[in-house]
PDB file of C-alpha atoms and ligand atoms in Angstrom:
ATOM      1  CA  MET A   1      -6.484  28.294   3.644  1.00  0.00           C
ATOM      2  CA  PRO A   2      -3.734  25.990   5.624  1.00  0.00           C
ATOM      3  CA  ASP A   3       0.156  25.359   5.566  1.00  0.00           C
ATOM      4  CA  LEU A   4       0.057  22.302   3.670  1.00  0.00           C
ATOM      5  CA  ALA A   5       3.024  21.877   3.684  1.00  0.00           C
ATOM      6  CA  GLU A   6       3.416  22.650   6.933  1.00  0.00           C
ATOM      7  CA  ALA A   7       1.259  19.681   7.756  1.00  0.00           C
ATOM      8  CA  LYS A   8       3.619  17.218   6.469  1.00  0.00           C
ATOM      9  CA  GLU A   9       5.473  17.770   7.753  1.00  0.00           C
ATOM     10  CA  ARG A  10       4.367  17.893  11.103  1.00  0.00           C
ATOM     11  CA  MET A  11       3.163  14.339   9.490  1.00  0.00           C
ATOM     12  CA  LEU A  12       6.850  13.483   9.145  1.00  0.00           C
ATOM     13  CA  LYS A  13       7.938  13.820  12.020  1.00  0.00           C
ATOM     14  CA  GLU A  14       4.965  13.095  14.720  1.00  0.00           C
ATOM     15  CA  HIS A  15       3.636  10.603  13.096  1.00  0.00           C
ATOM     16  CA  LEU A  16       5.784   8.375  10.981  1.00  0.00           C
ATOM     17  CA  ALA A  17       9.554   9.442  12.469  1.00  0.00           C
ATOM     18  CA  ALA A  18       8.215   9.916  16.338  1.00  0.00           C
ATOM     19  CA  ARG A  19       7.275   5.944  15.414  1.00  0.00           C
ATOM     20  CA  GLY A  20       9.529   3.672  14.309  1.00  0.00           C
ATOM     21  CA  ILE A  21       9.510   4.244  10.712  1.00  0.00           C
ATOM     22  CA  THR A  22      13.176   5.191  10.094  1.00  0.00           C
ATOM     23  CA  ASN A  23      13.759   4.249   6.883  1.00  0.00           C
ATOM     24  CA  GLU A  24      15.325   7.499   5.284  1.00  0.00           C
ATOM     25  CA  ARG A  25      14.396   6.355   2.310  1.00  0.00           C
ATOM     26  CA  VAL A  26      11.015   6.043   3.077  1.00  0.00           C
ATOM     27  CA  LEU A  27      10.919   9.164   4.477  1.00  0.00           C
ATOM     28  CA  LYS A  28      11.508  10.706   2.009  1.00  0.00           C
ATOM     29  CA  ALA A  29       9.446   9.010  -0.580  1.00  0.00           C
ATOM     30  CA  PHE A  30       6.020  10.316   2.579  1.00  0.00           C
ATOM     31  CA  ARG A  31       8.158  13.957   1.897  1.00  0.00           C
ATOM     32  CA  GLU A  32       8.040  13.463  -1.646  1.00  0.00           C
ATOM     33  CA  VAL A  33       4.428  12.276  -2.719  1.00  0.00           C
ATOM     34  CA  PRO A  34       1.512  14.538  -2.462  1.00  0.00           C
ATOM     35  CA  ARG A  35      -1.272  12.836  -0.112  1.00  0.00           C
ATOM     36  CA  GLU A  36      -3.286  16.300  -1.026  1.00  0.00           C
ATOM     37  CA  GLU A  37      -3.895  14.490  -4.726  1.00  0.00           C
ATOM     38  CA  PHE A  38      -5.371  11.672  -3.393  1.00  0.00           C
ATOM     39  CA  VAL A  39      -8.188  12.763  -1.566  1.00  0.00           C
ATOM     40  CA  PRO A  40     -11.158  14.269  -2.660  1.00  0.00           C
ATOM     41  CA  ASP A  41     -10.819  17.791  -3.112  1.00  0.00           C
ATOM     42  CA  HIS A  42     -13.071  18.782  -0.015  1.00  0.00           C
ATOM     43  CA  LEU A  43     -10.749  16.423   2.182  1.00  0.00           C
ATOM     44  CA  HIS A  44      -7.602  17.977   1.422  1.00  0.00           C
ATOM     45  CA  ASN A  45      -7.513  20.167   4.291  1.00  0.00           C
ATOM     46  CA  LEU A  46      -6.984  16.901   6.481  1.00  0.00           C
ATOM     47  CA  ALA A  47      -4.188  15.553   3.782  1.00  0.00           C
ATOM     48  CA  TYR A  48      -1.442  15.254   6.740  1.00  0.00           C
ATOM     49  CA  GLU A  49      -3.965  14.380   9.367  1.00  0.00           C
ATOM     50  CA  ASP A  50      -2.571  11.122  10.317  1.00  0.00           C
ATOM     51  CA  MET A  51      -5.966   9.397   9.726  1.00  0.00           C
ATOM     52  CA  PRO A  52      -7.968   7.293   7.276  1.00  0.00           C
ATOM     53  CA  LEU A  53      -9.935   9.598   4.616  1.00  0.00           C
ATOM     54  CA  GLU A  54     -12.848   8.175   1.652  1.00  0.00           C
ATOM     55  CA  VAL A  55     -11.911   6.954  -1.483  1.00  0.00           C
ATOM     56  CA  GLY A  56     -15.664   6.799  -3.018  1.00  0.00           C
ATOM     57  CA  ARG A  57     -17.238   3.310  -3.115  1.00  0.00           C
ATOM     58  CA  GLY A  58     -16.966   2.959   0.891  1.00  0.00           C
ATOM     59  CA  GLN A  59     -13.214   1.804   0.398  1.00  0.00           C
ATOM     60  CA  THR A  60     -11.087   4.590   2.381  1.00  0.00           C
ATOM     61  CA  ILE A  61      -6.908   5.453   1.986  1.00  0.00           C
ATOM     62  CA  SER A  62      -4.855   4.536   4.407  1.00  0.00           C
ATOM     63  CA  GLN A  63      -3.113   6.795   7.491  1.00  0.00           C
ATOM     64  CA  PRO A  64      -0.462   7.680   6.587  1.00  0.00           C
ATOM     65  CA  TYR A  65       1.622   5.788   9.240  1.00  0.00           C
ATOM     66  CA  THR A  66       0.330   2.645   8.474  1.00  0.00           C
ATOM     67  CA  VAL A  67       1.223   3.243   4.691  1.00  0.00           C
ATOM     68  CA  ALA A  68       4.380   3.797   5.598  1.00  0.00           C
ATOM     69  CA  PHE A  69       4.766   1.109   7.745  1.00  0.00           C
ATOM     70  CA  MET A  70       3.881  -1.815   6.428  1.00  0.00           C
ATOM     71  CA  THR A  71       6.399   0.527   2.395  1.00  0.00           C
ATOM     72  CA  GLN A  72       8.467  -0.037   5.310  1.00  0.00           C
ATOM     73  CA  LEU A  73       8.397  -3.812   5.776  1.00  0.00           C
ATOM     74  CA  LEU A  74       8.555  -3.876   2.886  1.00  0.00           C
ATOM     75  CA  ASP A  75      11.721  -3.865   3.268  1.00  0.00           C
ATOM     76  CA  PRO A  76      11.579  -1.885  -0.424  1.00  0.00           C
ATOM     77  CA  HIS A  77      14.907  -2.428  -2.547  1.00  0.00           C
ATOM     78  CA  ARG A  78      15.345  -0.358  -6.649  1.00  0.00           C
ATOM     79  CA  GLU A  79      15.579  -3.161  -8.639  1.00  0.00           C
ATOM     80  CA  ASP A  80      12.346  -4.936  -6.821  1.00  0.00           C
ATOM     81  CA  VAL A  81       9.277  -5.662  -8.742  1.00  0.00           C
ATOM     82  CA  VAL A  82       6.219  -4.726  -6.860  1.00  0.00           C
ATOM     83  CA  LEU A  83       2.006  -6.633  -6.716  1.00  0.00           C
ATOM     84  CA  GLU A  84      -0.106  -3.653  -3.619  1.00  0.00           C
ATOM     85  CA  VAL A  85      -3.330  -4.933  -3.711  1.00  0.00           C
ATOM     86  CA  GLY A  86      -5.743  -2.922  -3.518  1.00  0.00           C
ATOM     87  CA  THR A  87      -5.048   0.176  -5.288  1.00  0.00           C
ATOM     88  CA  GLY A  88      -7.782   1.911  -3.639  1.00  0.00           C
ATOM     89  CA  SER A  89      -6.779   5.784  -3.824  1.00  0.00           C
ATOM     90  CA  GLY A  90      -3.804   5.063  -5.804  1.00  0.00           C
ATOM     91  CA  TYR A  91      -1.351   6.673  -2.760  1.00  0.00           C
ATOM     92  CA  GLN A  92       0.002   3.660  -1.756  1.00  0.00           C
ATOM     93  CA  ALA A  93       0.805   3.344  -5.546  1.00  0.00           C
ATOM     94  CA  ALA A  94       2.578   6.437  -6.074  1.00  0.00           C
ATOM     95  CA  ILE A  95       4.429   6.291  -2.991  1.00  0.00           C
ATOM     96  CA  LEU A  96       5.706   2.242  -4.068  1.00  0.00           C
ATOM     97  CA  ALA A  97       6.975   4.069  -7.301  1.00  0.00           C
ATOM     98  CA  LEU A  98       9.518   5.983  -5.722  1.00  0.00           C
ATOM     99  CA  LEU A  99      10.766   3.543  -4.170  1.00  0.00           C
ATOM    100  CA  VAL A 100      11.458   0.075  -6.238  1.00  0.00           C
ATOM    101  CA  GLU A 101      11.385  -0.444 -10.176  1.00  0.00           C
ATOM    102  CA  ARG A 102       8.602  -1.516 -10.654  1.00  0.00           C
ATOM    103  CA  VAL A 103       4.945  -1.672  -9.202  1.00  0.00           C
ATOM    104  CA  PHE A 104       1.968  -3.632 -10.597  1.00  0.00           C
ATOM    105  CA  THR A 105      -0.787  -2.687  -8.423  1.00  0.00           C
ATOM    106  CA  ILE A 106      -4.772  -4.979  -8.787  1.00  0.00           C
ATOM    107  CA  GLU A 107      -8.781  -2.825  -7.561  1.00  0.00           C
ATOM    108  CA  ARG A 108     -11.956  -4.470  -7.505  1.00  0.00           C
ATOM    109  CA  PHE A 109     -13.216  -1.353  -8.914  1.00  0.00           C
ATOM    110  CA  ALA A 110     -12.681  -0.609 -12.385  1.00  0.00           C
ATOM    111  CA  GLU A 111     -13.701   3.302 -11.484  1.00  0.00           C
ATOM    112  CA  LEU A 112     -11.799   3.842  -8.477  1.00  0.00           C
ATOM    113  CA  ALA A 113      -9.340   1.643 -10.339  1.00  0.00           C
ATOM    114  CA  GLN A 114      -9.244   4.107 -13.586  1.00  0.00           C
ATOM    115  CA  LYS A 115      -9.957   7.698 -11.937  1.00  0.00           C
ATOM    116  CA  ALA A 116      -6.465   6.706  -9.085  1.00  0.00           C
ATOM    117  CA  GLU A 117      -4.208   5.087 -13.433  1.00  0.00           C
ATOM    118  CA  LYS A 118      -5.650   9.794 -14.399  1.00  0.00           C
ATOM    119  CA  ARG A 119      -3.776  10.706 -11.285  1.00  0.00           C
ATOM    120  CA  LEU A 120      -1.003   8.610 -10.957  1.00  0.00           C
ATOM    121  CA  GLY A 121      -0.642   9.289 -14.290  1.00  0.00           C
ATOM    122  CA  ARG A 122      -0.688  13.284 -14.524  1.00  0.00           C
ATOM    123  CA  LEU A 123       1.840  13.992 -11.415  1.00  0.00           C
ATOM    124  CA  GLY A 124       4.132  11.257 -12.966  1.00  0.00           C
ATOM    125  CA  TYR A 125       4.651   7.929 -11.477  1.00  0.00           C
ATOM    126  CA  ASP A 126       4.493   6.220 -14.867  1.00  0.00           C
ATOM    127  CA  ASN A 127       6.360   3.038 -13.715  1.00  0.00           C
ATOM    128  CA  VAL A 128       2.858   1.785 -11.609  1.00  0.00           C
ATOM    129  CA  GLU A 129       0.886  -0.205 -13.876  1.00  0.00           C
ATOM    130  CA  VAL A 130      -2.823  -0.466 -12.788  1.00  0.00           C
ATOM    131  CA  ILE A 131      -4.606  -3.288 -13.292  1.00  0.00           C
ATOM    132  CA  VAL A 132      -8.618  -4.190 -12.680  1.00  0.00           C
ATOM    133  CA  GLY A 133      -8.780  -7.111 -10.888  1.00  0.00           C
ATOM    134  CA  ASP A 134      -9.601  -9.971  -8.095  1.00  0.00           C
ATOM    135  CA  GLY A 135      -5.930  -9.323  -6.646  1.00  0.00           C
ATOM    136  CA  SER A 136      -7.055 -12.140  -3.887  1.00  0.00           C
ATOM    137  CA  ARG A 137      -5.582 -14.051  -6.612  1.00  0.00           C
ATOM    138  CA  GLY A 138      -2.517 -12.217  -7.205  1.00  0.00           C
ATOM    139  CA  TRP A 139      -0.964 -11.154 -10.318  1.00  0.00           C
ATOM    140  CA  PRO A 140      -0.108 -15.086 -12.585  1.00  0.00           C
ATOM    141  CA  GLU A 141       1.166 -13.044 -15.569  1.00  0.00           C
ATOM    142  CA  ARG A 142       3.234 -10.458 -14.232  1.00  0.00           C
ATOM    143  CA  ALA A 143       4.459 -13.147 -11.304  1.00  0.00           C
ATOM    144  CA  PRO A 144       6.600 -14.237  -9.281  1.00  0.00           C
ATOM    145  CA  PHE A 145       7.216 -11.331  -7.168  1.00  0.00           C
ATOM    146  CA  GLU A 146      10.413  -9.262  -4.811  1.00  0.00           C
ATOM    147  CA  GLY A 147       7.229  -7.688  -2.516  1.00  0.00           C
ATOM    148  CA  ILE A 148       3.440  -8.079  -2.323  1.00  0.00           C
ATOM    149  CA  ILE A 149       1.959  -5.777  -0.571  1.00  0.00           C
ATOM    150  CA  VAL A 150      -1.894  -6.467   0.475  1.00  0.00           C
ATOM    151  CA  THR A 151      -4.228  -2.849   1.527  1.00  0.00           C
ATOM    152  CA  ALA A 152      -6.927  -4.627   2.268  1.00  0.00           C
ATOM    153  CA  GLY A 153      -7.908  -7.726   4.916  1.00  0.00           C
ATOM    154  CA  ALA A 154      -8.180 -10.862   4.690  1.00  0.00           C
ATOM    155  CA  PRO A 155      -9.404 -14.032   6.050  1.00  0.00           C
ATOM    156  CA  GLU A 156      -5.854 -15.087   5.788  1.00  0.00           C
ATOM    157  CA  VAL A 157      -2.653 -14.414   3.265  1.00  0.00           C
ATOM    158  CA  PRO A 158      -3.823 -15.580   0.470  1.00  0.00           C
ATOM    159  CA  PRO A 159      -2.153 -18.782  -1.015  1.00  0.00           C
ATOM    160  CA  PRO A 160      -1.466 -17.752  -4.757  1.00  0.00           C
ATOM    161  CA  LEU A 161       0.201 -14.218  -2.978  1.00  0.00           C
ATOM    162  CA  VAL A 162       2.458 -16.680  -1.293  1.00  0.00           C
ATOM    163  CA  GLU A 163       3.038 -18.139  -4.794  1.00  0.00           C
ATOM    164  CA  GLN A 164       4.281 -16.044  -6.626  1.00  0.00           C
ATOM    165  CA  LEU A 165       6.771 -14.554  -4.140  1.00  0.00           C
ATOM    166  CA  LYS A 166      10.881 -15.202  -5.753  1.00  0.00           C
ATOM    167  CA  VAL A 167      13.740 -16.848  -2.780  1.00  0.00           C
ATOM    168  CA  GLY A 168      13.936 -13.611  -0.641  1.00  0.00           C
ATOM    169  CA  GLY A 169      10.725 -11.473  -1.594  1.00  0.00           C
ATOM    170  CA  ARG A 170       8.392  -9.897   1.253  1.00  0.00           C
ATOM    171  CA  LEU A 171       4.801 -10.601   1.340  1.00  0.00           C
ATOM    172  CA  VAL A 172       3.211  -7.349   4.213  1.00  0.00           C
ATOM    173  CA  ALA A 173      -0.567  -7.985   4.103  1.00  0.00           C
ATOM    174  CA  PRO A 174      -3.619  -7.692   7.272  1.00  0.00           C
ATOM    175  CA  VAL A 175      -4.693 -10.178   8.277  1.00  0.00           C
ATOM    176  CA  GLY A 176      -7.779 -10.963  10.297  1.00  0.00           C
ATOM    177  CA  LYS A 177     -12.258  -9.853  10.489  1.00  0.00           C
ATOM    178  CA  GLY A 178     -12.757  -5.968  11.675  1.00  0.00           C
ATOM    179  CA  VAL A 179      -9.409  -5.516  13.579  1.00  0.00           C
ATOM    180  CA  GLN A 180      -6.046  -6.799  11.893  1.00  0.00           C
ATOM    181  CA  GLU A 181      -2.624  -7.773  12.329  1.00  0.00           C
ATOM    182  CA  MET A 182      -0.248  -7.003   9.915  1.00  0.00           C
ATOM    183  CA  VAL A 183       1.946 -10.328   8.957  1.00  0.00           C
ATOM    184  CA  LYS A 184       4.750 -10.587   7.069  1.00  0.00           C
ATOM    185  CA  ILE A 185       6.821 -13.397   5.460  1.00  0.00           C
ATOM    186  CA  VAL A 186       9.684 -13.668   4.407  1.00  0.00           C
ATOM    187  CA  LYS A 187       9.764 -16.951   1.904  1.00  0.00           C
ATOM    188  CA  ARG A 188      13.114 -18.890   2.123  1.00  0.00           C
ATOM    189  CA  GLU A 189      14.660 -21.783   0.098  1.00  0.00           C
ATOM    190  CA  ARG A 190      12.411 -23.989   2.376  1.00  0.00           C
ATOM    191  CA  GLU A 191      10.065 -22.029   5.181  1.00  0.00           C
ATOM    192  CA  LEU A 192       8.447 -18.566   5.401  1.00  0.00           C
ATOM    193  CA  GLU A 193       9.404 -16.490   7.787  1.00  0.00           C
ATOM    194  CA  LYS A 194       6.902 -15.687  10.232  1.00  0.00           C
ATOM    195  CA  GLU A 195       6.444 -11.845  12.377  1.00  0.00           C
ATOM    196  CA  ILE A 196       3.513 -10.317  12.985  1.00  0.00           C
ATOM    197  CA  TYR A 197       2.030  -6.953  14.394  1.00  0.00           C
ATOM    198  CA  PRO A 198      -0.831  -6.782  16.589  1.00  0.00           C
ATOM    199  CA  GLY A 199      -3.810  -4.067  16.048  1.00  0.00           C
ATOM    200  CA  PHE A 200      -4.697  -2.754  12.725  1.00  0.00           C
ATOM    201  CA  ARG A 201      -8.531  -1.757  10.873  1.00  0.00           C
ATOM    202  CA  PHE A 202      -8.604  -1.964   6.860  1.00  0.00           C
ATOM    203  CA  VAL A 203     -11.196  -2.458   4.889  1.00  0.00           C
ATOM    204  CA  PRO A 204     -12.217  -6.899   4.231  1.00  0.00           C
ATOM    205  CA  LEU A 205     -10.471  -8.332   0.822  1.00  0.00           C
ATOM    206  CA  VAL A 206     -13.034  -9.895  -0.967  1.00  0.00           C
ATOM    207  CA  GLY A 207     -12.534 -12.156  -3.199  1.00  0.00           C
ATOM    208  CA  GLU A 208     -11.293 -16.093  -3.597  1.00  0.00           C
ATOM    209  CA  GLY A 209      -8.664 -15.624  -1.344  1.00  0.00           C
ATOM    210  CA  GLY A 210     -10.598 -13.404   0.881  1.00  0.00           C
ATOM    211  CA  PHE A 211     -13.852 -12.174   2.480  1.00  0.00           C
ATOM    212  CA  LYS A 212     -16.958 -13.290  -0.229  1.00  0.00           C
ATOM    213  CA  ASP A 213     -18.865 -10.764   0.066  1.00  0.00           C
ATOM    214  CA  ALA A 214     -18.732  -6.816   0.584  1.00  0.00           C
TER     215      ALA A 214
HETATM  216  N1  LIG B 301      -3.749   1.221  -1.155  1.00  0.00           N
HETATM  217  C1  LIG B 301      -4.982   2.661  -1.491  1.00  0.00           C
HETATM  218  C2  LIG B 301      -5.748   1.670  -0.209  1.00  0.00           C
HETATM  219  C3  LIG B 301      -6.305   0.244   0.162  1.00  0.00           C
HETATM  220  S1  LIG B 301      -8.096   0.361   0.635  1.00  0.00           S
HETATM  221  C4  LIG B 301      -4.551   3.578  -0.624  1.00  0.00           C
HETATM  222  O1  LIG B 301      -3.230   4.173  -1.372  1.00  0.00           O
HETATM  223  O2  LIG B 301      -5.351   4.421  -1.134  1.00  0.00           O
HETATM  224  C5  LIG B 301      -8.656  -0.870  -0.350  1.00  0.00           C
HETATM  225  C6  LIG B 301      -8.637  -1.007  -1.625  1.00  0.00           C
HETATM  226  O3  LIG B 301      -8.844  -2.558  -2.335  1.00  0.00           O
HETATM  227  C7  LIG B 301     -10.148  -0.741  -2.024  1.00  0.00           C
HETATM  228  O4  LIG B 301     -10.509   0.405  -2.576  1.00  0.00           O
HETATM  229  C8  LIG B 301     -10.502  -2.579  -2.346  1.00  0.00           C
HETATM  230  O5  LIG B 301     -11.837  -1.423  -3.100  1.00  0.00           O
HETATM  231  C9  LIG B 301     -10.076  -2.688  -2.806  1.00  0.00           C
HETATM  232  N2  LIG B 301      -9.749  -4.595  -3.066  1.00  0.00           N
HETATM  233  C10 LIG B 301     -10.158  -4.922  -1.511  1.00  0.00           C
HETATM  234  N3  LIG B 301     -10.507  -6.280  -2.176  1.00  0.00           N
HETATM  235  C11 LIG B 301     -10.061  -6.221  -3.147  1.00  0.00           C
HETATM  236  C12 LIG B 301      -9.315  -6.958  -4.459  1.00  0.00           C
HETATM  237  N4  LIG B 301      -9.711  -8.939  -4.188  1.00  0.00           N
HETATM  238  N5  LIG B 301      -8.696  -6.657  -5.773  1.00  0.00           N
HETATM  239  C13 LIG B 301      -8.743  -6.217  -6.080  1.00  0.00           C
HETATM  240  N6  LIG B 301      -8.629  -5.261  -5.022  1.00  0.00           N
HETATM  241  C14 LIG B 301      -9.330  -5.220  -3.125  1.00  0.00           C
END
């Protein structure tokens, strides 16, 4: 049985802190959330390696560095309400649950959503609500949000998501086919501020504001 605690400390130091993850609250959340609970049993020993892992239905939990990079870009504050598009395993949602007031997370596969919901409940992340649906349309019922994070690659930032952002709110989304660039948008009164970071790889966002087929 490999020592997961040791592997986790190595992840924090070598894959996160050494690569520019400096937000102390973000690092603390990564220390707290047991990533092994979000991957299939036979992959437990790889839980703290910096690699994506399968979570079923051909989908993957992103590598820890990518989750941390996106979380830090989102600039989460304690009182924020955040929307995540692409629940997958629920890991990103669990990280966010420790950093913000409330998390809504949407998943297109009911099977994955149910598993993630059960897992998040069992682990006590009770400020997360899992929704089954097409997150490329956002979640107008609960909008606007201080933060929106998309964890699947889209052809462009879906316009409804920008609309559902509060003024001062931040959106982080990988954009592109095959290889993506990470786009961060900050919504201002009269304009959108945009930053771009190249070199990411995600499963596709499939839906109205995403790709039309898987
Ligand atoms: N954030 C996840 C990893 C996401 S993988 C985690 O921490 O484990 C991307 C997920 O987005 C997949 O589960 C995929 O089914 C889902 N997805 C793709 N298109 C979607 C859409 N339009 N709406 C909601 N979920 C979508």
